[in-house]
PDB file of C-alpha atoms in Angstrom:
ATOM      1  CA  ASP H   1       3.877 -10.270  -7.752  1.00 61.00           C
ATOM      2  CA  GLN H   2       6.244 -12.930  -9.019  1.00 73.00           C
ATOM      3  CA  GLN H   3       4.047 -15.098 -11.216  1.00 88.00           C
ATOM      4  CA  VAL H   4       6.974 -17.021 -12.654  1.00 91.00           C
ATOM      5  CA  LYS H   5       9.580 -18.344 -10.259  1.00 92.00           C
ATOM      6  CA  GLN H   6      12.973 -19.881 -10.745  1.00 93.00           C
ATOM      7  CA  ASN H   7      14.012 -20.870  -7.255  1.00 90.00           C
ATOM      8  CA  SER H   8      17.532 -21.965  -8.079  1.00 93.00           C
ATOM      9  CA  PRO H   9      19.743 -18.957  -8.795  1.00 91.00           C
ATOM     10  CA  SER H  10      22.585 -21.164  -9.968  1.00 95.00           C
ATOM     11  CA  LEU H  11      23.369 -24.675 -11.176  1.00 97.00           C
ATOM     12  CA  SER H  12      26.698 -26.321 -11.875  1.00 97.00           C
ATOM     13  CA  VAL H  13      27.072 -29.534 -13.901  1.00 98.00           C
ATOM     14  CA  GLN H  14      29.866 -31.496 -15.498  1.00 97.00           C
ATOM     15  CA  GLU H  15      30.289 -31.483 -19.244  1.00 97.00           C
ATOM     16  CA  GLY H  16      28.415 -34.368 -20.844  1.00 97.00           C
ATOM     17  CA  ARG H  17      25.928 -34.714 -18.004  1.00 97.00           C
ATOM     18  CA  ILE H  18      22.328 -33.572 -17.939  1.00 98.00           C
ATOM     19  CA  SER H  19      21.335 -30.061 -16.850  1.00 98.00           C
ATOM     20  CA  ILE H  20      17.850 -29.649 -15.434  1.00 98.00           C
ATOM     21  CA  LEU H  21      16.519 -26.145 -14.915  1.00 98.00           C
ATOM     22  CA  ASN H  22      13.234 -25.721 -13.127  1.00 98.00           C
ATOM     23  CA  CYS H  23      10.482 -23.140 -13.232  1.00 97.00           C
ATOM     24  CA  ASP H  24       7.211 -22.775 -11.338  1.00 97.00           C
ATOM     25  CA  TYR H  25       4.294 -20.499 -12.096  1.00 95.00           C
ATOM     26  CA  THR H  26       1.242 -19.390 -10.193  1.00 94.00           C
ATOM     27  CA  ASN H  27      -1.112 -18.049 -12.853  1.00 90.00           C
ATOM     28  CA  SER H  28      -3.241 -20.835 -14.290  1.00 90.00           C
ATOM     29  CA  MET H  29      -4.123 -18.575 -17.213  1.00 90.00           C
ATOM     30  CA  PHE H  30      -0.661 -18.974 -18.725  1.00 91.00           C
ATOM     31  CA  ASP H  31      -0.887 -21.029 -21.888  1.00 88.00           C
ATOM     32  CA  TYR H  32       2.482 -20.622 -23.539  1.00 91.00           C
ATOM     33  CA  PHE H  33       5.897 -21.043 -21.983  1.00 94.00           C
ATOM     34  CA  LEU H  34       9.345 -20.167 -23.233  1.00 93.00           C
ATOM     35  CA  TRP H  35      12.973 -20.514 -22.264  1.00 96.00           C
ATOM     36  CA  TYR H  36      15.552 -17.876 -23.058  1.00 95.00           C
ATOM     37  CA  LYS H  37      19.314 -18.014 -22.794  1.00 96.00           C
ATOM     38  CA  LYS H  38      21.331 -14.948 -21.910  1.00 92.00           C
ATOM     39  CA  TYR H  39      25.044 -14.249 -22.035  1.00 91.00           C
ATOM     40  CA  PRO H  40      26.506 -11.303 -20.080  1.00 86.00           C
ATOM     41  CA  ALA H  41      25.968  -7.876 -21.633  1.00 82.00           C
ATOM     42  CA  GLU H  42      23.755  -9.319 -24.354  1.00 88.00           C
ATOM     43  CA  GLY H  43      20.025  -9.563 -24.908  1.00 90.00           C
ATOM     44  CA  PRO H  44      18.317 -12.901 -24.205  1.00 92.00           C
ATOM     45  CA  THR H  45      17.901 -15.256 -27.129  1.00 92.00           C
ATOM     46  CA  PHE H  46      14.934 -17.527 -27.574  1.00 91.00           C
ATOM     47  CA  LEU H  47      15.715 -21.181 -26.969  1.00 95.00           C
ATOM     48  CA  ILE H  48      12.603 -23.338 -26.915  1.00 94.00           C
ATOM     49  CA  SER H  49       8.907 -23.075 -26.128  1.00 93.00           C
ATOM     50  CA  ILE H  50       5.897 -25.185 -25.321  1.00 94.00           C
ATOM     51  CA  SER H  51       2.179 -24.695 -25.577  1.00 92.00           C
ATOM     52  CA  SER H  52      -0.033 -25.634 -22.651  1.00 92.00           C
ATOM     53  CA  ILE H  53      -1.716 -28.289 -24.761  1.00 93.00           C
ATOM     54  CA  LYS H  54       1.521 -30.278 -24.821  1.00 95.00           C
ATOM     55  CA  ASP H  55       3.613 -31.806 -22.075  1.00 96.00           C
ATOM     56  CA  LYS H  56       6.900 -32.113 -23.934  1.00 97.00           C
ATOM     57  CA  ASN H  57       8.780 -30.373 -26.696  1.00 96.00           C
ATOM     58  CA  GLU H  58      12.176 -31.434 -27.921  1.00 97.00           C
ATOM     59  CA  ASP H  59      14.719 -29.604 -30.051  1.00 95.00           C
ATOM     60  CA  GLY H  60      18.083 -31.273 -30.363  1.00 97.00           C
ATOM     61  CA  ARG H  61      19.790 -31.337 -26.985  1.00 97.00           C
ATOM     62  CA  PHE H  62      17.031 -29.257 -25.406  1.00 98.00           C
ATOM     63  CA  THR H  63      13.745 -30.619 -24.084  1.00 98.00           C
ATOM     64  CA  VAL H  64      11.089 -28.714 -22.196  1.00 98.00           C
ATOM     65  CA  PHE H  65       8.608 -30.560 -20.002  1.00 98.00           C
ATOM     66  CA  LEU H  66       5.350 -29.068 -18.775  1.00 97.00           C
ATOM     67  CA  ASN H  67       3.336 -30.346 -15.815  1.00 97.00           C
ATOM     68  CA  LYS H  68       0.188 -28.236 -15.780  1.00 95.00           C
ATOM     69  CA  SER H  69      -1.306 -29.779 -12.676  1.00 95.00           C
ATOM     70  CA  ALA H  70       1.819 -28.885 -10.729  1.00 96.00           C
ATOM     71  CA  LYS H  71       2.274 -25.575 -12.568  1.00 96.00           C
ATOM     72  CA  HIS H  72       5.836 -26.603 -13.225  1.00 97.00           C
ATOM     73  CA  LEU H  73       8.087 -26.728 -16.231  1.00 97.00           C
ATOM     74  CA  SER H  74      11.653 -27.784 -16.699  1.00 98.00           C
ATOM     75  CA  LEU H  75      14.367 -27.500 -19.304  1.00 98.00           C
ATOM     76  CA  HIS H  76      16.641 -30.473 -19.855  1.00 98.00           C
ATOM     77  CA  ILE H  77      19.941 -30.076 -21.651  1.00 98.00           C
ATOM     78  CA  VAL H  78      21.696 -33.272 -22.558  1.00 97.00           C
ATOM     79  CA  PRO H  79      24.548 -33.614 -23.023  1.00 97.00           C
ATOM     80  CA  SER H  80      25.601 -30.330 -21.446  1.00 98.00           C
ATOM     81  CA  GLN H  81      28.428 -28.430 -23.091  1.00 97.00           C
ATOM     82  CA  PRO H  82      30.627 -25.603 -21.758  1.00 96.00           C
ATOM     83  CA  GLY H  83      29.052 -23.272 -24.330  1.00 95.00           C
ATOM     84  CA  ASP H  84      25.721 -23.788 -22.579  1.00 97.00           C
ATOM     85  CA  SER H  85      27.019 -21.778 -19.630  1.00 97.00           C
ATOM     86  CA  ALA H  86      24.688 -18.788 -19.410  1.00 96.00           C
ATOM     87  CA  VAL H  87      21.709 -17.456 -17.503  1.00 94.00           C
ATOM     88  CA  TYR H  88      18.466 -19.192 -18.431  1.00 97.00           C
ATOM     89  CA  PHE H  89      15.151 -17.409 -18.072  1.00 95.00           C
ATOM     90  CA  CYS H  90      11.789 -19.077 -17.951  1.00 95.00           C
ATOM     91  CA  ALA H  91       8.880 -17.021 -19.328  1.00 93.00           C
ATOM     92  CA  ALA H  92       5.120 -17.405 -19.584  1.00 92.00           C
ATOM     93  CA  THR H  93       2.330 -15.591 -21.338  1.00 86.00           C
ATOM     94  CA  PHE H  94      -1.441 -15.859 -21.762  1.00 81.00           C
ATOM     95  CA  ASN H  95      -2.316 -13.042 -24.098  1.00 71.00           C
ATOM     96  CA  ASN H  96      -0.856 -11.379 -27.100  1.00 58.00           C
ATOM     97  CA  ASN H  97       0.771  -8.553 -25.311  1.00 59.00           C
ATOM     98  CA  ASP H  98       3.031  -9.288 -22.403  1.00 72.00           C
ATOM     99  CA  MET H  99       5.232 -11.979 -20.991  1.00 82.00           C
ATOM    100  CA  ARG H 100       6.357 -12.715 -17.452  1.00 87.00           C
ATOM    101  CA  PHE H 101       9.905 -13.780 -16.753  1.00 90.00           C
ATOM    102  CA  GLY H 102      11.477 -15.642 -13.888  1.00 91.00           C
ATOM    103  CA  ALA H 103      14.549 -14.350 -12.095  1.00 90.00           C
ATOM    104  CA  GLY H 104      16.859 -16.625 -14.051  1.00 92.00           C
ATOM    105  CA  THR H 105      19.186 -19.523 -13.259  1.00 95.00           C
ATOM    106  CA  ARG H 106      22.897 -19.260 -13.941  1.00 95.00           C
ATOM    107  CA  LEU H 107      24.123 -22.515 -15.455  1.00 97.00           C
ATOM    108  CA  THR H 108      27.811 -23.352 -15.348  1.00 97.00           C
ATOM    109  CA  VAL H 109      28.996 -26.358 -17.310  1.00 97.00           C
ATOM    110  CA  LYS H 110      32.455 -27.470 -16.204  1.00 96.00           C
ATOM    111  CA  PRO H 111      34.800 -29.089 -18.720  1.00 93.00           C
TER     112      PRO H 111
ATOM    113  CA  SER F   1      15.383 -10.730 -41.882  1.00 77.00           C
ATOM    114  CA  GLN F   2      14.467  -8.722 -38.857  1.00 79.00           C
ATOM    115  CA  THR F   3      16.943  -6.839 -36.710  1.00 89.00           C
ATOM    116  CA  ILE F   4      16.589  -4.772 -33.591  1.00 93.00           C
ATOM    117  CA  HIS F   5      18.884  -1.928 -32.612  1.00 93.00           C
ATOM    118  CA  GLN F   6      19.405  -0.255 -29.287  1.00 95.00           C
ATOM    119  CA  TRP F   7      21.602   2.678 -28.402  1.00 91.00           C
ATOM    120  CA  PRO F   8      23.631   3.656 -26.641  1.00 92.00           C
ATOM    121  CA  ALA F   9      25.242   0.404 -25.511  1.00 91.00           C
ATOM    122  CA  THR F  10      26.419   1.920 -22.239  1.00 93.00           C
ATOM    123  CA  LEU F  11      25.507   5.108 -20.438  1.00 95.00           C
ATOM    124  CA  VAL F  12      26.660   6.759 -17.233  1.00 96.00           C
ATOM    125  CA  GLN F  13      24.418   9.531 -15.987  1.00 96.00           C
ATOM    126  CA  PRO F  14      24.265  11.629 -12.806  1.00 97.00           C
ATOM    127  CA  VAL F  15      21.262  11.492 -10.532  1.00 97.00           C
ATOM    128  CA  GLY F  16      18.616  13.977 -11.617  1.00 96.00           C
ATOM    129  CA  SER F  17      19.670  14.065 -15.253  1.00 97.00           C
ATOM    130  CA  PRO F  18      17.303  13.157 -18.114  1.00 96.00           C
ATOM    131  CA  LEU F  19      17.367   9.895 -20.037  1.00 96.00           C
ATOM    132  CA  SER F  20      16.525   8.857 -23.557  1.00 96.00           C
ATOM    133  CA  LEU F  21      17.105   5.331 -24.839  1.00 96.00           C
ATOM    134  CA  GLU F  22      16.128   4.458 -28.353  1.00 96.00           C
ATOM    135  CA  CYS F  23      15.127   1.190 -29.958  1.00 96.00           C
ATOM    136  CA  THR F  24      14.352   0.543 -33.610  1.00 96.00           C
ATOM    137  CA  VAL F  25      13.282  -2.587 -35.421  1.00 95.00           C
ATOM    138  CA  GLU F  26      13.890  -3.380 -39.076  1.00 93.00           C
ATOM    139  CA  GLY F  27      12.304  -5.901 -41.358  1.00 90.00           C
ATOM    140  CA  THR F  28       8.862  -6.082 -39.812  1.00 87.00           C
ATOM    141  CA  SER F  29       5.707  -4.021 -39.623  1.00 87.00           C
ATOM    142  CA  ASN F  30       3.389  -3.264 -36.735  1.00 88.00           C
ATOM    143  CA  PRO F  31       5.331  -5.258 -34.166  1.00 91.00           C
ATOM    144  CA  ASN F  32       4.592  -5.360 -30.466  1.00 91.00           C
ATOM    145  CA  LEU F  33       7.429  -3.522 -28.730  1.00 94.00           C
ATOM    146  CA  TYR F  34       8.637  -3.931 -25.163  1.00 93.00           C
ATOM    147  CA  TRP F  35      11.008  -2.330 -22.669  1.00 94.00           C
ATOM    148  CA  TYR F  36      12.464  -4.533 -19.922  1.00 93.00           C
ATOM    149  CA  ARG F  37      14.921  -3.848 -17.135  1.00 92.00           C
ATOM    150  CA  GLN F  38      17.273  -6.361 -15.599  1.00 88.00           C
ATOM    151  CA  ALA F  39      18.534  -5.046 -12.270  1.00 77.00           C
ATOM    152  CA  ALA F  40      21.635  -6.573 -10.718  1.00 69.00           C
ATOM    153  CA  GLY F  41      20.929 -10.137  -9.608  1.00 65.00           C
ATOM    154  CA  ARG F  42      17.314  -9.970 -10.660  1.00 71.00           C
ATOM    155  CA  GLY F  43      15.206 -11.195 -13.531  1.00 80.00           C
ATOM    156  CA  LEU F  44      13.644  -9.310 -16.385  1.00 87.00           C
ATOM    157  CA  GLN F  45      11.051  -6.787 -15.332  1.00 87.00           C
ATOM    158  CA  LEU F  46       8.577  -5.623 -17.966  1.00 88.00           C
ATOM    159  CA  LEU F  47       8.377  -1.829 -17.905  1.00 92.00           C
ATOM    160  CA  PHE F  48       6.295  -0.898 -20.944  1.00 93.00           C
ATOM    161  CA  TYR F  49       4.774  -2.476 -23.996  1.00 90.00           C
ATOM    162  CA  SER F  50       3.201  -1.045 -27.103  1.00 93.00           C
ATOM    163  CA  VAL F  51       0.873  -2.617 -29.651  1.00 90.00           C
ATOM    164  CA  GLY F  52       0.917   0.352 -32.013  1.00 92.00           C
ATOM    165  CA  ILE F  53       1.943   3.951 -32.646  1.00 95.00           C
ATOM    166  CA  GLY F  54       1.106   6.125 -29.675  1.00 93.00           C
ATOM    167  CA  GLN F  55      -0.189   3.156 -27.650  1.00 93.00           C
ATOM    168  CA  ILE F  56       1.761   2.576 -24.451  1.00 93.00           C
ATOM    169  CA  SER F  57       0.930   0.320 -21.532  1.00 90.00           C
ATOM    170  CA  SER F  58       2.844   0.649 -18.292  1.00 88.00           C
ATOM    171  CA  GLU F  59       3.441  -2.319 -16.017  1.00 79.00           C
ATOM    172  CA  VAL F  60       4.927  -0.628 -12.976  1.00 76.00           C
ATOM    173  CA  PRO F  61       4.686   2.865 -11.528  1.00 66.00           C
ATOM    174  CA  GLN F  62       8.002   4.630 -11.881  1.00 77.00           C
ATOM    175  CA  ASN F  63       9.678   7.790 -13.018  1.00 89.00           C
ATOM    176  CA  LEU F  64      10.218   6.360 -16.489  1.00 94.00           C
ATOM    177  CA  SER F  65       8.042   6.874 -19.538  1.00 95.00           C
ATOM    178  CA  ALA F  66       7.894   5.405 -23.014  1.00 96.00           C
ATOM    179  CA  SER F  67       6.791   6.647 -26.396  1.00 96.00           C
ATOM    180  CA  ARG F  68       6.270   5.142 -29.812  1.00 97.00           C
ATOM    181  CA  PRO F  69       6.409   7.966 -32.324  1.00 96.00           C
ATOM    182  CA  GLN F  70       6.790   5.634 -35.308  1.00 95.00           C
ATOM    183  CA  ASP F  71       5.777   2.060 -36.038  1.00 95.00           C
ATOM    184  CA  ARG F  72       9.240   0.614 -35.492  1.00 94.00           C
ATOM    185  CA  GLN F  73      10.637   3.076 -32.976  1.00 96.00           C
ATOM    186  CA  PHE F  74      10.330   2.784 -29.206  1.00 97.00           C
ATOM    187  CA  ILE F  75      11.835   5.316 -26.798  1.00 97.00           C
ATOM    188  CA  LEU F  76      12.393   5.041 -23.056  1.00 96.00           C
ATOM    189  CA  SER F  77      12.726   8.342 -21.202  1.00 96.00           C
ATOM    190  CA  SER F  78      13.063   9.915 -17.824  1.00 95.00           C
ATOM    191  CA  LYS F  79      13.024  13.552 -16.770  1.00 95.00           C
ATOM    192  CA  LYS F  80      15.104  12.927 -13.638  1.00 95.00           C
ATOM    193  CA  LEU F  81      17.057   9.736 -13.081  1.00 95.00           C
ATOM    194  CA  LEU F  82      17.242   8.034  -9.698  1.00 94.00           C
ATOM    195  CA  LEU F  83      20.021   5.815  -8.392  1.00 94.00           C
ATOM    196  CA  SER F  84      17.568   2.907  -8.512  1.00 91.00           C
ATOM    197  CA  ASP F  85      17.194   3.360 -12.265  1.00 93.00           C
ATOM    198  CA  SER F  86      20.585   1.723 -12.805  1.00 92.00           C
ATOM    199  CA  GLY F  87      20.325  -1.543 -14.686  1.00 92.00           C
ATOM    200  CA  PHE F  88      20.430  -3.297 -18.000  1.00 92.00           C
ATOM    201  CA  TYR F  89      17.635  -2.106 -20.296  1.00 95.00           C
ATOM    202  CA  LEU F  90      16.384  -4.355 -23.022  1.00 95.00           C
ATOM    203  CA  CYS F  91      14.098  -3.635 -25.919  1.00 96.00           C
ATOM    204  CA  ALA F  92      12.210  -6.494 -27.521  1.00 94.00           C
ATOM    205  CA  TRP F  93       9.753  -7.021 -30.346  1.00 92.00           C
ATOM    206  CA  ARG F  94       7.165  -9.608 -31.252  1.00 89.00           C
ATOM    207  CA  ASP F  95       5.570 -10.386 -34.591  1.00 84.00           C
ATOM    208  CA  ARG F  96       1.971 -10.238 -33.498  1.00 73.00           C
ATOM    209  CA  ALA F  97       0.572 -10.525 -37.012  1.00 69.00           C
ATOM    210  CA  GLY F  98       2.656 -13.630 -37.657  1.00 66.00           C
ATOM    211  CA  GLY F  99       1.066 -15.327 -34.689  1.00 68.00           C
ATOM    212  CA  LEU F 100       4.396 -16.026 -33.074  1.00 71.00           C
ATOM    213  CA  TRP F 101       4.691 -15.837 -29.308  1.00 76.00           C
ATOM    214  CA  GLU F 102       8.439 -15.435 -29.125  1.00 84.00           C
ATOM    215  CA  GLN F 103       9.929 -12.073 -28.297  1.00 88.00           C
ATOM    216  CA  PHE F 104      13.259 -11.090 -29.784  1.00 90.00           C
ATOM    217  CA  PHE F 105      15.591  -8.931 -27.808  1.00 93.00           C
ATOM    218  CA  GLY F 106      18.037  -6.199 -28.672  1.00 93.00           C
ATOM    219  CA  PRO F 107      21.610  -6.069 -27.370  1.00 92.00           C
ATOM    220  CA  GLY F 108      20.668  -3.956 -24.358  1.00 93.00           C
ATOM    221  CA  THR F 109      21.842  -0.705 -22.764  1.00 94.00           C
ATOM    222  CA  ARG F 110      23.833  -0.730 -19.544  1.00 93.00           C
ATOM    223  CA  LEU F 111      22.758   2.333 -17.543  1.00 94.00           C
ATOM    224  CA  THR F 112      24.689   3.430 -14.478  1.00 95.00           C
ATOM    225  CA  VAL F 113      23.283   6.294 -12.445  1.00 95.00           C
ATOM    226  CA  LEU F 114      25.824   7.893 -10.106  1.00 95.00           C
TER     227      LEU F 114
END
């Protein structure tokens, strides 16, 4: 049961442009959402999060938007840099114990 | 500061052999601990989580098991590996007492079952 979905397996953008990664969820109980970044052969690293009581959270070049009615969130990276090339995982949780991850989107930023 | 260790980094095992992957966390007490698997081309699948010593919750039926013999030690085991057990195994921890939702991941173990 895939409760968190990232329907785009890959995304390619030019350096300096905006990267938009999308995530959809099905469980309306989720109340906290996170984005992780993962390089090959490494563990994911936490990037940014948002509580369900907010619709936007910004941290430098990274902004996460949450649309609860559509059960949709997105991560905006602007401007994109080649070092942003990685796999990005969307995650959601509604209790203190577990977290559900999407399948990931591979972002490639071309110089 | 907190750190999380996983070993070994890579492992090649024959089908039917046993498995033991170890994860330890430093710099925190009573963390939530997690085992995930990332299979080729797929996302992160939660396998087990633990909220305390001896407390294990399993998310999916499988031939793997987990144990938490000490507060900051989490072990993933199998008596007989299957080909489908190949993947990238990640241990993670969360500071439940600190009220933080973020999970922090270890460097992972690449398991290849032949």
